[in-house]
Amino acid sequence: MKKGLLIIILLTLYGCQVLTPSFVLSDSIDSIFITHRTSYFISNQKNLYGLGYLNSKSVNEPTLIMTDVKHVVSLSNVTFALKNDGSLWEWGSSRLFSLQPNEKKEEMLRVLDDVKMIWGNESRLLYILKNDDSLWVLGQEDCRVNPQPNVESGSVHRLTKVLDDVKEVSVETFSGSAVARTLDGRWFIWGGSKDAVIDRNVLSLFFDQDVTCQSVPLEISFDYNIKHMVYAHQALLFITQENELYGLGNNHNFRINNSFETIIKTPFKIATDVKNVHTDVFSIYILKNDSALYRLENWRNTPTQGVDSVYHHQILSDVEVISSGVGSGSAIAVTKNGTIYGWGNNQYNQLGGSQSKVLDKVTKIGQIKP
């Protein structure tokens, strides 16, 4: 015991990183959703686990919350879990929005049925795709002068129809702005509600008029064959059928084209051979088809190197699952051998049991049991 303690002290004195205590998870991980206080894991067996701040207390290893889960979204202290049978469950507390009659609740309640998918990322709004492919938004009242009467009764807050024939949605980091693809391959963009902040940096590229309120979807198009789009923090990122990653919008957050240009108005090619992309507030994580994970650094993180430095670099290999907390600045990745890594903001998430507020290096936080 004394010998082990001495080794740790020596490693610390010589500037080496001491790995935080790690957990063991018996389920393989299919997807991850990270908030500023909690990290959620959905296993291939469709079990939902939580790590960090759960039920008004901190837990430092994944705790089983619910089974048969398809997707989870947590925003403004309210968590929504979509089960594979199409039922939507809610727990937590919020004065902003809810489908429950009580303001304060910890128990899980079934609040909606016939749901195909949900989207949200700590923004003010939750987007709900129903089985008939209609898209609805839960949250603040929209900002149209004469809103359409597509509102379901019986909810504590309005559930308002946004668009029909929707296939996928991506929601901007801190606002109610969103982009959606329809079943026939068209793309639409809109911004928030009368009480929700909207992203003017991107919306101003498409709307000619004042962009203080744009809740009516506007069709947009690019001269690219787009298969996936992500509404990042004040920027749009998309992957083409040729696996090329492009970006436009606010260039201060992500340094899309490795310059100090404020707004990128036309799509700029960032990377090739891309499988998927995730973002937090100031970084873009690019997962390539060879399973290598790259991080595109924000220029603020490397101020002494300037714009001529290598602005994205590989941080991991053999990655199967990656997710980043858009509002938290933290990220988690799982490699093919089952090793779970975490880094970034750690004030509440307690990645690997660490009490440190920041994990400044890619750190092993757990292992999937063979």
Coordinates of N, CA and C in Angstrom, one line a residue, residues 24 33 68 74 99 136 149 156 176 195 200 207 226 237 257 286 325 338 355 357:
V24 N -16.0 -0.3 -14.5 CA -16.2 -1.4 -15.4 C -17.7 -1.5 -15.8
F33 N -24.9 10.5 -24.6 CA -25.4 11.8 -24.6 C -24.9 12.5 -23.4
D68 N -34.7 -0.8 -22.3 CA -35.4 -0.7 -23.6 C -35.5 0.7 -24.1
S74 N -31.5 15.5 -22.5 CA -31.6 16.2 -21.2 C -31.4 17.7 -21.4
L99 N -44.0 18.2 -19.9 CA -45.3 17.5 -20.3 C -46.0 17.0 -19.1
W136 N -42.8 18.2 -34.1 CA -43.4 19.1 -33.1 C -42.3 19.7 -32.2
P149 N -53.1 26.8 -35.8 CA -53.7 26.2 -34.6 C -53.3 24.7 -34.5
V156 N -48.9 20.9 -20.3 CA -48.6 22.0 -19.4 C -48.2 23.2 -20.3
G176 N -32.8 27.9 -29.9 CA -33.9 27.1 -30.4 C -33.8 26.9 -31.9
D195 N -39.3 33.6 -27.0 CA -38.5 33.7 -25.7 C -37.2 33.0 -25.7
R200 N -28.1 34.2 -34.8 CA -28.2 35.1 -36.0 C -27.0 34.9 -36.9
F207 N -31.7 34.3 -44.3 CA -32.9 35.2 -44.2 C -32.5 36.6 -44.6
I226 N -25.7 16.2 -49.8 CA -25.5 16.1 -48.4 C -26.3 14.9 -47.8
L237 N -22.4 22.4 -40.1 CA -21.4 21.4 -40.6 C -22.2 20.4 -41.4
N257 N -12.0 27.6 -41.3 CA -11.0 27.6 -42.4 C -9.6 28.0 -42.0
I286 N -13.8 14.9 -35.4 CA -14.0 14.3 -36.7 C -13.6 12.8 -36.6
G325 N -20.2 16.9 -25.2 CA -21.2 17.7 -24.6 C -21.3 19.1 -25.1
G338 N -12.9 -1.7 -26.2 CA -13.8 -1.5 -25.0 C -13.3 -0.5 -24.0
Q355 N -12.3 13.9 -9.2 CA -12.9 15.1 -8.6 C -12.3 16.4 -9.2
K357 N -11.9 19.4 -11.8 CA -13.0 20.1 -12.5 C -12.7 20.0 -14.0

